[in-house]
Amino acid sequence: MSKRDVLLKILLPILILIGAIVITLIMVRSRQMPQPEEKEFAGPLVEIMMVSRAERTITVTGTGTVQPSREVAVTPQVSGQVVELSPRMVTGGFVEAGELLFAIEATDYQLALESARANQAMAELELAKIASQADVARLEWQRLSLPGQKEPDPLVVFEPQLKSAEAQVAAARAAVAQAELNLQRTRLTAPFNGYVRNESVEIGQYVKSGNSVATLGGTDEVEIEVPLPLEELDWIDLPGRTGQTNPVNVEVRLTLGSRLLIWTGQVRRVLGDINPQNRMASLVVAVSDPFGRGNPAEKEVVQLAPGTFVEVRVQGRMLSDVVVIPRLALHDHDTVWVVDEQKTLRIRSVEVVRREKDSVLLSGGLQAGEKVVLTNLSGAADGMKLRPQAVKE
């Protein structure tokens, strides 16, 4: 390798490095320094809602346990052995009004009826004989025409004997009626449409008069006793109060897993007593056909069975020209935060009509079209800058 080639290999990299340094220095010296720029803070980002005034129907919410509106203990009025039993006379079985529940052996009561009828016939025969004797005795007395006597002696014309015979006939007829009634009582029937809540009767069992053997609950209607604070009753136009005659509708709700079941009912009455422990009144709500017995064609019927704990929503009065806001938008001392046209926060006092679980009803303090802040801010102050963003529905 020649000296010329060696020098090129050594000097060429050095020249390239020197050229790069020179170019870099020229670029650094020729650049322009950025001018500092100050940005104004636009305020925290908040969600807002547009206010509107409208009518709102008040809904009073409570809870209660379903119970049958009618319940009766099945108690035989005569004693005897059970000889017939309905196949539906089992716990949970449904029975219809007038349906036979069970029958007691009736032979003794049939014989008692026959005996009572025989005694009645004998008493009527005896009455007929004495009545005939009384007629004959009165004719003989009239034929004698005794001076000074306007009326005969009662014993002469068989008046006491006749009254005694008539009393015997009345007693015999009463005995027949009692025997017929006892015979009818050997067959016990359902007094209304219902279901068997519990039973302890079987064929061959000897049942005694006056001892309960089963309990029936009505299926035409169930009742729910809903405790409510006294102030909540003021929102409901209860039947019989303030001239209210229209029924008050009720929505009964039951959640089963992911399913929400709803029945429609009506307010029946308010219990007279106030609970002395919690100072609450009890509203009685009725739901018709809770077992779905009135719709036999319906394939799937969910029963509102007694013992079920449900939520009850009672339709109350209607308020006009009110504002509804989420409860979280109401702050201390009944104030709300409003965003004005300059996107600043204004603290506004409002008039609260009613507080509900998730919302608040206002009668004054806000106008339609104003923007209420829904986001909770730490250190909120009047005039604070905000970045409003409409809440997503």
mmCIF file of C-alpha atoms in Angstrom:
data_model
loop_
_atom_site.group_PDB
_atom_site.id
_atom_site.type_symbol
_atom_site.label_atom_id
_atom_site.label_comp_id
_atom_site.label_asym_id
_atom_site.label_seq_id
_atom_site.Cartn_x
_atom_site.Cartn_y
_atom_site.Cartn_z
ATOM 1 C CA MET A 1 0.000 0.000 0.000
ATOM 2 C CA SER A 2 1.347 3.418 -0.962
ATOM 3 C CA LYS A 3 1.803 6.377 1.370
ATOM 4 C CA ARG A 4 -0.963 8.166 -0.457
ATOM 5 C CA ASP A 5 -3.511 5.445 0.327
ATOM 6 C CA VAL A 6 -2.450 5.379 3.987
ATOM 7 C CA LEU A 7 -2.911 9.134 4.335
ATOM 8 C CA LEU A 8 -6.395 8.955 2.755
ATOM 9 C CA LYS A 9 -7.508 6.291 5.211
ATOM 10 C CA ILE A 10 -6.303 8.343 8.154
ATOM 11 C CA LEU A 11 -7.298 11.846 7.076
ATOM 12 C CA LEU A 12 -10.671 11.114 5.457
ATOM 13 C CA PRO A 13 -12.494 10.148 8.704
ATOM 14 C CA ILE A 14 -10.954 13.105 10.499
ATOM 15 C CA LEU A 15 -12.188 15.478 7.811
ATOM 16 C CA ILE A 16 -15.705 14.004 7.915
ATOM 17 C CA LEU A 17 -15.840 14.376 11.722
ATOM 18 C CA ILE A 18 -14.631 18.001 11.528
ATOM 19 C CA GLY A 19 -17.241 18.783 8.863
ATOM 20 C CA ALA A 20 -20.047 17.314 10.985
ATOM 21 C CA ILE A 21 -18.995 19.393 13.988
ATOM 22 C CA VAL A 22 -18.938 22.563 11.927
ATOM 23 C CA ILE A 23 -22.438 21.894 10.484
ATOM 24 C CA THR A 24 -23.818 21.190 13.959
ATOM 25 C CA LEU A 25 -22.404 24.444 15.339
ATOM 26 C CA ILE A 26 -23.897 26.399 12.458
ATOM 27 C CA MET A 27 -27.353 24.851 13.008
ATOM 28 C CA VAL A 28 -27.289 25.471 16.766
ATOM 29 C CA ARG A 29 -26.348 29.120 16.355
ATOM 30 C CA SER A 30 -28.939 29.721 13.669
ATOM 31 C CA ARG A 31 -31.986 28.264 15.517
ATOM 32 C CA GLN A 32 -34.687 30.541 17.035
ATOM 33 C CA MET A 33 -35.546 30.222 20.735
ATOM 34 C CA PRO A 34 -39.288 29.348 21.389
ATOM 35 C CA GLN A 35 -41.370 32.094 22.912
ATOM 36 C CA PRO A 36 -42.971 31.179 26.295
ATOM 37 C CA GLU A 37 -46.815 30.948 26.154
ATOM 38 C CA GLU A 38 -49.166 31.004 29.154
ATOM 39 C CA LYS A 39 -52.476 29.041 28.991
ATOM 40 C CA GLU A 40 -55.449 29.942 31.145
ATOM 41 C CA PHE A 41 -56.853 27.092 33.343
ATOM 42 C CA ALA A 42 -60.340 26.241 32.027
ATOM 43 C CA GLY A 43 -61.501 24.660 35.277
ATOM 44 C CA PRO A 44 -62.378 21.069 36.256
ATOM 45 C CA LEU A 45 -64.436 18.893 33.931
ATOM 46 C CA VAL A 46 -68.001 18.411 35.276
ATOM 47 C CA GLU A 47 -71.140 16.636 34.112
ATOM 48 C CA ILE A 48 -74.278 18.743 33.832
ATOM 49 C CA MET A 49 -77.976 18.218 33.123
ATOM 50 C CA MET A 50 -80.480 20.579 31.543
ATOM 51 C CA VAL A 51 -83.347 21.543 33.830
ATOM 52 C CA SER A 52 -86.967 21.205 32.716
ATOM 53 C CA ARG A 53 -90.202 21.821 34.589
ATOM 54 C CA ALA A 54 -93.025 19.331 34.229
ATOM 55 C CA GLU A 55 -95.742 17.360 36.025
ATOM 56 C CA ARG A 56 -94.695 14.506 38.270
ATOM 57 C CA THR A 57 -96.834 11.767 39.847
ATOM 58 C CA ILE A 58 -95.646 10.980 43.346
ATOM 59 C CA THR A 59 -94.777 7.352 44.036
ATOM 60 C CA VAL A 60 -94.745 6.198 47.661
ATOM 61 C CA THR A 61 -92.599 3.108 48.142
ATOM 62 C CA GLY A 62 -92.707 0.563 50.948
ATOM 63 C CA THR A 63 -92.274 -3.119 51.648
ATOM 64 C CA GLY A 64 -94.445 -5.772 53.218
ATOM 65 C CA THR A 65 -95.223 -9.466 53.495
ATOM 66 C CA VAL A 66 -98.033 -11.098 51.546
ATOM 67 C CA GLN A 67 -100.784 -12.720 53.601
ATOM 68 C CA PRO A 68 -104.184 -14.211 52.685
ATOM 69 C CA SER A 69 -107.092 -11.793 52.991
ATOM 70 C CA ARG A 70 -109.350 -14.655 54.112
ATOM 71 C CA GLU A 71 -108.383 -17.534 56.367
ATOM 72 C CA VAL A 72 -110.481 -20.066 58.238
ATOM 73 C CA ALA A 73 -109.862 -23.037 60.501
ATOM 74 C CA VAL A 74 -111.779 -26.103 59.303
ATOM 75 C CA THR A 75 -113.497 -27.396 62.447
ATOM 76 C CA PRO A 76 -116.125 -30.179 62.395
ATOM 77 C CA GLN A 77 -119.313 -29.435 64.331
ATOM 78 C CA VAL A 78 -120.096 -33.125 64.832
ATOM 79 C CA SER A 79 -117.909 -36.035 65.877
ATOM 80 C CA GLY A 80 -117.285 -39.242 63.978
ATOM 81 C CA GLN A 81 -115.009 -41.248 61.737
ATOM 82 C CA VAL A 82 -113.808 -39.785 58.418
ATOM 83 C CA VAL A 83 -115.112 -41.978 55.579
ATOM 84 C CA GLU A 84 -114.482 -39.746 52.561
ATOM 85 C CA LEU A 85 -111.601 -37.361 51.814
ATOM 86 C CA SER A 86 -111.035 -35.087 48.840
ATOM 87 C CA PRO A 87 -107.781 -35.832 46.962
ATOM 88 C CA ARG A 88 -107.087 -32.074 47.072
ATOM 89 C CA MET A 89 -107.352 -32.020 50.854
ATOM 90 C CA VAL A 90 -103.570 -31.914 51.211
ATOM 91 C CA THR A 91 -101.212 -29.112 52.173
ATOM 92 C CA GLY A 92 -100.905 -26.833 49.142
ATOM 93 C CA GLY A 93 -103.977 -28.241 47.416
ATOM 94 C CA PHE A 94 -106.426 -25.826 45.787
ATOM 95 C CA VAL A 95 -110.161 -26.142 46.470
ATOM 96 C CA GLU A 96 -113.196 -24.315 45.147
ATOM 97 C CA ALA A 97 -116.092 -22.830 47.086
ATOM 98 C CA GLY A 98 -118.653 -25.558 47.927
ATOM 99 C CA GLU A 99 -116.259 -28.421 47.169
ATOM 100 C CA LEU A 100 -116.352 -31.370 49.589
ATOM 101 C CA LEU A 101 -113.315 -31.486 51.856
ATOM 102 C CA PHE A 102 -114.157 -34.613 53.827
ATOM 103 C CA ALA A 103 -117.183 -36.514 55.107
ATOM 104 C CA ILE A 104 -117.893 -38.052 58.511
ATOM 105 C CA GLU A 105 -119.673 -41.409 58.890
ATOM 106 C CA ALA A 106 -123.365 -40.419 58.864
ATOM 107 C CA THR A 107 -125.214 -43.576 60.022
ATOM 108 C CA ASP A 108 -125.650 -42.422 63.621
ATOM 109 C CA TYR A 109 -126.962 -39.075 62.489
ATOM 110 C CA GLN A 110 -129.368 -40.653 59.985
ATOM 111 C CA LEU A 111 -130.748 -42.866 62.745
ATOM 112 C CA ALA A 112 -131.063 -39.865 65.042
ATOM 113 C CA LEU A 113 -133.031 -38.079 62.326
ATOM 114 C CA GLU A 114 -135.393 -41.017 61.879
ATOM 115 C CA SER A 115 -135.931 -41.163 65.651
ATOM 116 C CA ALA A 116 -136.634 -37.439 65.797
ATOM 117 C CA ARG A 117 -139.142 -37.739 62.960
ATOM 118 C CA ALA A 118 -140.913 -40.620 64.773
ATOM 119 C CA ASN A 119 -141.104 -38.563 67.959
ATOM 120 C CA GLN A 120 -142.537 -35.691 65.947
ATOM 121 C CA ALA A 121 -145.229 -37.960 64.485
ATOM 122 C CA MET A 122 -146.166 -39.218 67.961
ATOM 123 C CA ALA A 123 -146.288 -35.686 69.342
ATOM 124 C CA GLU A 124 -148.493 -34.541 66.453
ATOM 125 C CA LEU A 125 -150.814 -37.528 67.036
ATOM 126 C CA GLU A 126 -151.070 -36.697 70.734
ATOM 127 C CA LEU A 127 -151.801 -33.058 69.853
ATOM 128 C CA ALA A 128 -154.564 -34.147 67.477
ATOM 129 C CA LYS A 129 -156.165 -36.375 70.185
ATOM 130 C CA ILE A 130 -156.106 -33.637 72.815
ATOM 131 C CA ALA A 131 -157.411 -31.087 70.341
ATOM 132 C CA SER A 132 -160.324 -33.414 69.551
ATOM 133 C CA GLN A 133 -161.040 -33.934 73.248
ATOM 134 C CA ALA A 134 -160.928 -30.167 73.782
ATOM 135 C CA ASP A 135 -163.493 -29.617 71.001
ATOM 136 C CA VAL A 136 -165.844 -32.228 72.451
ATOM 137 C CA ALA A 137 -165.512 -30.807 75.971
ATOM 138 C CA ARG A 138 -166.309 -27.260 74.748
ATOM 139 C CA LEU A 139 -169.421 -28.481 72.891
ATOM 140 C CA GLU A 140 -170.674 -30.297 75.990
ATOM 141 C CA TRP A 141 -170.085 -27.223 78.143
ATOM 142 C CA GLN A 142 -171.969 -25.047 75.669
ATOM 143 C CA ARG A 143 -174.859 -27.570 75.642
ATOM 144 C CA LEU A 144 -175.144 -27.474 79.421
ATOM 145 C CA SER A 145 -175.445 -23.653 79.448
ATOM 146 C CA LEU A 146 -174.639 -23.296 83.140
ATOM 147 C CA PRO A 147 -176.024 -20.022 84.581
ATOM 148 C CA GLY A 148 -173.459 -17.424 85.734
ATOM 149 C CA GLN A 149 -170.535 -18.876 83.790
ATOM 150 C CA LYS A 150 -169.478 -16.994 80.635
ATOM 151 C CA GLU A 151 -166.275 -19.013 80.072
ATOM 152 C CA PRO A 152 -165.630 -22.634 80.996
ATOM 153 C CA ASP A 153 -162.921 -23.743 83.385
ATOM 154 C CA PRO A 154 -159.644 -24.231 81.372
ATOM 155 C CA LEU A 155 -159.207 -27.723 82.789
ATOM 156 C CA VAL A 156 -162.673 -28.653 81.587
ATOM 157 C CA VAL A 157 -161.930 -27.775 77.948
ATOM 158 C CA PHE A 158 -158.355 -29.210 78.027
ATOM 159 C CA GLU A 159 -156.571 -25.882 77.503
ATOM 160 C CA PRO A 160 -153.457 -26.753 79.616
ATOM 161 C CA GLN A 161 -153.264 -30.185 77.999
ATOM 162 C CA LEU A 162 -153.555 -28.615 74.548
ATOM 163 C CA LYS A 163 -150.728 -26.121 75.220
ATOM 164 C CA SER A 164 -148.548 -28.920 76.562
ATOM 165 C CA ALA A 165 -149.186 -31.014 73.446
ATOM 166 C CA GLU A 166 -148.418 -28.064 71.168
ATOM 167 C CA ALA A 167 -145.156 -27.514 73.082
ATOM 168 C CA GLN A 168 -144.288 -31.181 72.629
ATOM 169 C CA VAL A 169 -144.866 -30.876 68.887
ATOM 170 C CA ALA A 170 -142.679 -27.744 68.686
ATOM 171 C CA ALA A 171 -139.899 -29.515 70.598
ATOM 172 C CA ALA A 172 -140.179 -32.547 68.310
ATOM 173 C CA ARG A 173 -139.947 -30.359 65.211
ATOM 174 C CA ALA A 174 -136.885 -28.600 66.657
ATOM 175 C CA ALA A 175 -135.313 -31.995 67.325
ATOM 176 C CA VAL A 176 -135.939 -32.980 63.694
ATOM 177 C CA ALA A 177 -134.375 -29.728 62.456
ATOM 178 C CA GLN A 178 -131.373 -30.298 64.715
ATOM 179 C CA ALA A 179 -130.978 -33.877 63.503
ATOM 180 C CA GLU A 180 -131.165 -32.715 59.864
ATOM 181 C CA LEU A 181 -128.550 -30.047 60.592
ATOM 182 C CA ASN A 182 -126.247 -32.579 62.268
ATOM 183 C CA LEU A 183 -126.603 -34.867 59.253
ATOM 184 C CA GLN A 184 -125.668 -31.999 56.930
ATOM 185 C CA ARG A 185 -122.668 -31.229 59.115
ATOM 186 C CA THR A 186 -121.185 -34.653 58.424
ATOM 187 C CA ARG A 187 -120.077 -33.246 55.047
ATOM 188 C CA LEU A 188 -117.628 -30.361 55.331
ATOM 189 C CA THR A 189 -117.243 -28.127 52.256
ATOM 190 C CA ALA A 190 -114.927 -25.250 51.391
ATOM 191 C CA PRO A 191 -116.513 -21.893 52.340
ATOM 192 C CA PHE A 192 -114.607 -20.037 49.587
ATOM 193 C CA ASN A 193 -112.024 -20.545 46.858
ATOM 194 C CA GLY A 194 -108.806 -21.321 48.660
ATOM 195 C CA TYR A 195 -105.826 -23.527 49.266
ATOM 196 C CA VAL A 196 -104.966 -25.839 52.137
ATOM 197 C CA ARG A 197 -102.357 -24.181 54.330
ATOM 198 C CA ASN A 198 -102.111 -27.177 56.661
ATOM 199 C CA GLU A 199 -104.176 -30.265 57.492
ATOM 200 C CA SER A 200 -104.222 -33.209 59.887
ATOM 201 C CA VAL A 201 -107.065 -35.434 58.677
ATOM 202 C CA GLU A 202 -107.123 -38.883 57.066
ATOM 203 C CA ILE A 203 -109.664 -41.528 56.155
ATOM 204 C CA GLY A 204 -110.492 -43.661 59.193
ATOM 205 C CA GLN A 205 -109.495 -40.924 61.622
ATOM 206 C CA TYR A 206 -111.953 -40.075 64.382
ATOM 207 C CA VAL A 207 -112.498 -36.326 64.549
ATOM 208 C CA LYS A 208 -114.109 -34.537 67.469
ATOM 209 C CA SER A 209 -116.536 -31.678 67.354
ATOM 210 C CA GLY A 210 -114.814 -28.357 67.946
ATOM 211 C CA ASN A 211 -111.279 -29.555 67.128
ATOM 212 C CA SER A 212 -109.635 -27.880 64.127
ATOM 213 C CA VAL A 213 -108.232 -30.299 61.530
ATOM 214 C CA ALA A 214 -107.119 -27.930 58.731
ATOM 215 C CA THR A 215 -106.599 -24.297 57.761
ATOM 216 C CA LEU A 216 -107.746 -22.759 54.475
ATOM 217 C CA GLY A 217 -106.451 -19.529 52.955
ATOM 218 C CA GLY A 218 -108.342 -17.626 50.257
ATOM 219 C CA THR A 219 -107.020 -17.532 46.681
ATOM 220 C CA ASP A 220 -109.261 -14.808 45.261
ATOM 221 C CA GLU A 221 -107.239 -12.071 46.929
ATOM 222 C CA VAL A 222 -104.198 -11.508 49.114
ATOM 223 C CA GLU A 223 -103.308 -8.537 51.287
ATOM 224 C CA ILE A 224 -100.024 -6.808 52.025
ATOM 225 C CA GLU A 225 -99.585 -4.709 55.142
ATOM 226 C CA VAL A 226 -97.156 -1.898 54.277
ATOM 227 C CA PRO A 227 -95.740 0.216 57.133
ATOM 228 C CA LEU A 228 -95.235 3.849 56.071
ATOM 229 C CA PRO A 229 -94.173 7.024 57.875
ATOM 230 C CA LEU A 230 -97.111 9.278 58.682
ATOM 231 C CA GLU A 231 -95.848 12.028 56.368
ATOM 232 C CA GLU A 232 -95.921 9.615 53.422
ATOM 233 C CA LEU A 233 -99.676 9.116 53.824
ATOM 234 C CA ASP A 234 -100.203 12.806 53.035
ATOM 235 C CA TRP A 235 -99.080 12.144 49.450
ATOM 236 C CA ILE A 236 -101.782 9.518 48.884
ATOM 237 C CA ASP A 237 -105.467 10.309 48.225
ATOM 238 C CA LEU A 238 -106.741 7.474 50.380
ATOM 239 C CA PRO A 239 -110.281 6.108 49.826
ATOM 240 C CA GLY A 240 -112.742 7.591 52.281
ATOM 241 C CA ARG A 241 -110.569 10.631 52.974
ATOM 242 C CA THR A 242 -110.921 14.109 51.466
ATOM 243 C CA GLY A 243 -113.841 12.879 49.354
ATOM 244 C CA GLN A 244 -111.664 10.446 47.390
ATOM 245 C CA THR A 245 -113.734 7.697 45.752
ATOM 246 C CA ASN A 246 -111.497 6.454 42.940
ATOM 247 C CA PRO A 247 -109.320 3.433 43.757
ATOM 248 C CA VAL A 248 -105.643 4.080 44.441
ATOM 249 C CA ASN A 249 -103.521 1.885 42.166
ATOM 250 C CA VAL A 250 -100.555 -0.039 43.489
ATOM 251 C CA GLU A 251 -97.649 -1.837 41.837
ATOM 252 C CA VAL A 252 -96.355 -4.904 43.684
ATOM 253 C CA ARG A 253 -92.823 -5.933 42.668
ATOM 254 C CA LEU A 254 -90.843 -9.104 43.266
ATOM 255 C CA THR A 255 -87.313 -9.731 41.987
ATOM 256 C CA LEU A 256 -86.406 -13.363 41.304
ATOM 257 C CA GLY A 257 -82.811 -13.480 40.114
ATOM 258 C CA SER A 258 -82.717 -11.476 36.899
ATOM 259 C CA ARG A 259 -86.523 -11.407 36.549
ATOM 260 C CA LEU A 260 -88.741 -8.583 37.743
ATOM 261 C CA LEU A 261 -92.329 -9.686 38.395
ATOM 262 C CA ILE A 262 -95.084 -7.084 38.723
ATOM 263 C CA TRP A 263 -98.685 -7.401 39.956
ATOM 264 C CA THR A 264 -101.321 -4.668 40.030
ATOM 265 C CA GLY A 265 -103.312 -4.023 43.182
ATOM 266 C CA GLN A 266 -105.306 -1.400 45.032
ATOM 267 C CA VAL A 267 -105.244 0.267 48.430
ATOM 268 C CA ARG A 268 -107.990 -1.177 50.618
ATOM 269 C CA ARG A 269 -107.669 0.684 53.919
ATOM 270 C CA VAL A 270 -105.360 2.126 56.546
ATOM 271 C CA LEU A 271 -105.117 0.357 59.879
ATOM 272 C CA GLY A 272 -106.436 2.538 62.657
ATOM 273 C CA ASP A 273 -103.560 2.122 65.114
ATOM 274 C CA ILE A 274 -100.135 3.734 64.825
ATOM 275 C CA ASN A 275 -97.195 1.543 65.792
ATOM 276 C CA PRO A 276 -96.004 3.047 69.103
ATOM 277 C CA GLN A 277 -92.429 1.816 68.578
ATOM 278 C CA ASN A 278 -91.641 3.270 65.154
ATOM 279 C CA ARG A 279 -94.550 5.750 64.810
ATOM 280 C CA MET A 280 -95.579 4.318 61.457
ATOM 281 C CA ALA A 281 -99.024 3.689 59.967
ATOM 282 C CA SER A 282 -99.887 0.540 58.049
ATOM 283 C CA LEU A 283 -101.451 0.651 54.614
ATOM 284 C CA VAL A 284 -103.339 -2.476 53.511
ATOM 285 C CA VAL A 285 -102.938 -3.305 49.814
ATOM 286 C CA ALA A 286 -104.971 -5.996 48.014
ATOM 287 C CA VAL A 287 -103.996 -8.005 44.917
ATOM 288 C CA SER A 288 -106.669 -10.031 43.101
ATOM 289 C CA ASP A 289 -106.082 -13.547 41.746
ATOM 290 C CA PRO A 290 -102.533 -13.852 43.133
ATOM 291 C CA PHE A 291 -102.297 -17.542 42.164
ATOM 292 C CA GLY A 292 -103.396 -17.019 38.556
ATOM 293 C CA ARG A 293 -106.414 -19.274 39.001
ATOM 294 C CA GLY A 294 -108.513 -16.933 36.852
ATOM 295 C CA ASN A 295 -106.313 -17.560 33.788
ATOM 296 C CA PRO A 296 -106.078 -21.354 33.434
ATOM 297 C CA ALA A 297 -104.987 -21.043 29.774
ATOM 298 C CA GLU A 298 -101.811 -19.206 30.777
ATOM 299 C CA LYS A 299 -98.920 -21.649 30.619
ATOM 300 C CA GLU A 300 -96.568 -20.051 33.118
ATOM 301 C CA VAL A 301 -98.078 -18.364 36.150
ATOM 302 C CA VAL A 302 -95.904 -17.043 38.957
ATOM 303 C CA GLN A 303 -97.807 -17.160 42.219
ATOM 304 C CA LEU A 304 -97.786 -14.296 44.684
ATOM 305 C CA ALA A 305 -97.840 -16.698 47.604
ATOM 306 C CA PRO A 306 -98.426 -15.699 51.236
ATOM 307 C CA GLY A 307 -95.163 -15.172 53.068
ATOM 308 C CA THR A 308 -93.479 -13.482 50.088
ATOM 309 C CA PHE A 309 -91.618 -10.258 50.914
ATOM 310 C CA VAL A 310 -92.353 -7.681 48.203
ATOM 311 C CA GLU A 311 -91.832 -4.036 47.306
ATOM 312 C CA VAL A 312 -94.990 -1.942 47.005
ATOM 313 C CA ARG A 313 -95.248 1.263 44.976
ATOM 314 C CA VAL A 314 -98.360 3.319 45.661
ATOM 315 C CA GLN A 315 -99.505 5.928 43.151
ATOM 316 C CA GLY A 316 -99.845 9.272 44.932
ATOM 317 C CA ARG A 317 -100.876 12.772 44.007
ATOM 318 C CA MET A 318 -99.636 14.652 40.944
ATOM 319 C CA LEU A 319 -97.450 17.740 41.327
ATOM 320 C CA SER A 320 -97.375 20.321 38.551
ATOM 321 C CA ASP A 321 -94.513 22.577 37.446
ATOM 322 C CA VAL A 322 -91.738 20.886 39.425
ATOM 323 C CA VAL A 323 -88.070 20.176 38.671
ATOM 324 C CA VAL A 324 -86.671 16.677 39.213
ATOM 325 C CA ILE A 325 -82.929 16.367 39.837
ATOM 326 C CA PRO A 326 -80.774 13.471 41.062
ATOM 327 C CA ARG A 327 -80.385 13.400 44.818
ATOM 328 C CA LEU A 328 -76.594 13.711 44.495
ATOM 329 C CA ALA A 329 -77.069 17.155 42.890
ATOM 330 C CA LEU A 330 -78.566 18.569 46.104
ATOM 331 C CA HIS A 331 -75.994 19.877 48.567
ATOM 332 C CA ASP A 332 -75.985 21.202 52.118
ATOM 333 C CA HIS A 333 -78.604 23.735 53.144
ATOM 334 C CA ASP A 334 -80.766 22.804 50.130
ATOM 335 C CA THR A 335 -78.503 24.294 47.467
ATOM 336 C CA VAL A 336 -77.542 23.232 43.942
ATOM 337 C CA TRP A 337 -74.617 24.152 41.697
ATOM 338 C CA VAL A 338 -75.532 25.887 38.448
ATOM 339 C CA VAL A 339 -73.299 26.664 35.437
ATOM 340 C CA ASP A 340 -73.963 30.156 34.003
ATOM 341 C CA GLU A 341 -73.318 31.481 30.490
ATOM 342 C CA GLN A 342 -69.662 32.283 31.335
ATOM 343 C CA LYS A 343 -69.106 28.654 32.387
ATOM 344 C CA THR A 344 -68.681 29.578 36.027
ATOM 345 C CA LEU A 345 -70.250 27.924 39.051
ATOM 346 C CA ARG A 346 -73.144 29.595 40.856
ATOM 347 C CA ILE A 347 -74.478 28.291 44.183
ATOM 348 C CA ARG A 348 -78.266 28.504 44.188
ATOM 349 C CA SER A 349 -80.755 27.983 47.030
ATOM 350 C CA VAL A 350 -83.788 25.889 46.055
ATOM 351 C CA GLU A 351 -87.173 24.938 47.523
ATOM 352 C CA VAL A 352 -87.441 21.191 48.107
ATOM 353 C CA VAL A 353 -90.945 19.699 47.846
ATOM 354 C CA ARG A 354 -90.064 16.043 48.290
ATOM 355 C CA ARG A 355 -87.010 13.847 48.756
ATOM 356 C CA GLU A 356 -87.139 10.394 47.198
ATOM 357 C CA LYS A 357 -84.644 7.532 47.174
ATOM 358 C CA ASP A 358 -82.753 8.617 44.042
ATOM 359 C CA SER A 359 -84.234 12.012 43.181
ATOM 360 C CA VAL A 360 -85.383 15.322 44.636
ATOM 361 C CA LEU A 361 -88.431 17.366 43.581
ATOM 362 C CA LEU A 362 -88.023 21.148 43.575
ATOM 363 C CA SER A 363 -90.743 23.776 43.361
ATOM 364 C CA GLY A 364 -88.565 26.880 43.182
ATOM 365 C CA GLY A 365 -85.026 28.119 42.687
ATOM 366 C CA LEU A 366 -84.416 26.780 39.179
ATOM 367 C CA GLN A 367 -85.762 27.789 35.793
ATOM 368 C CA ALA A 368 -86.214 25.649 32.695
ATOM 369 C CA GLY A 369 -83.065 25.527 30.574
ATOM 370 C CA GLU A 370 -80.578 26.070 33.398
ATOM 371 C CA LYS A 371 -77.656 23.663 33.792
ATOM 372 C CA VAL A 372 -77.188 21.820 37.079
ATOM 373 C CA VAL A 373 -73.820 20.316 38.022
ATOM 374 C CA LEU A 374 -73.927 16.604 38.827
ATOM 375 C CA THR A 375 -70.233 16.090 39.601
ATOM 376 C CA ASN A 376 -69.138 16.377 43.218
ATOM 377 C CA LEU A 377 -66.381 19.023 43.557
ATOM 378 C CA SER A 378 -63.973 19.532 46.406
ATOM 379 C CA GLY A 379 -63.747 23.156 47.504
ATOM 380 C CA ALA A 380 -66.534 24.416 45.248
ATOM 381 C CA ALA A 381 -66.946 28.185 45.391
ATOM 382 C CA ASP A 382 -69.170 30.736 43.719
ATOM 383 C CA GLY A 383 -67.547 32.001 40.482
ATOM 384 C CA MET A 384 -65.331 28.943 40.010
ATOM 385 C CA LYS A 385 -64.400 28.163 36.372
ATOM 386 C CA LEU A 386 -65.837 24.913 34.998
ATOM 387 C CA ARG A 387 -65.658 22.776 31.885
ATOM 388 C CA PRO A 388 -69.268 21.541 31.537
ATOM 389 C CA GLN A 389 -70.080 18.344 29.711
ATOM 390 C CA ALA A 390 -73.639 17.119 29.175
ATOM 391 C CA VAL A 391 -74.392 13.892 31.035
ATOM 392 C CA LYS A 392 -74.880 10.813 28.864
ATOM 393 C CA GLU A 393 -78.420 9.451 29.004
#
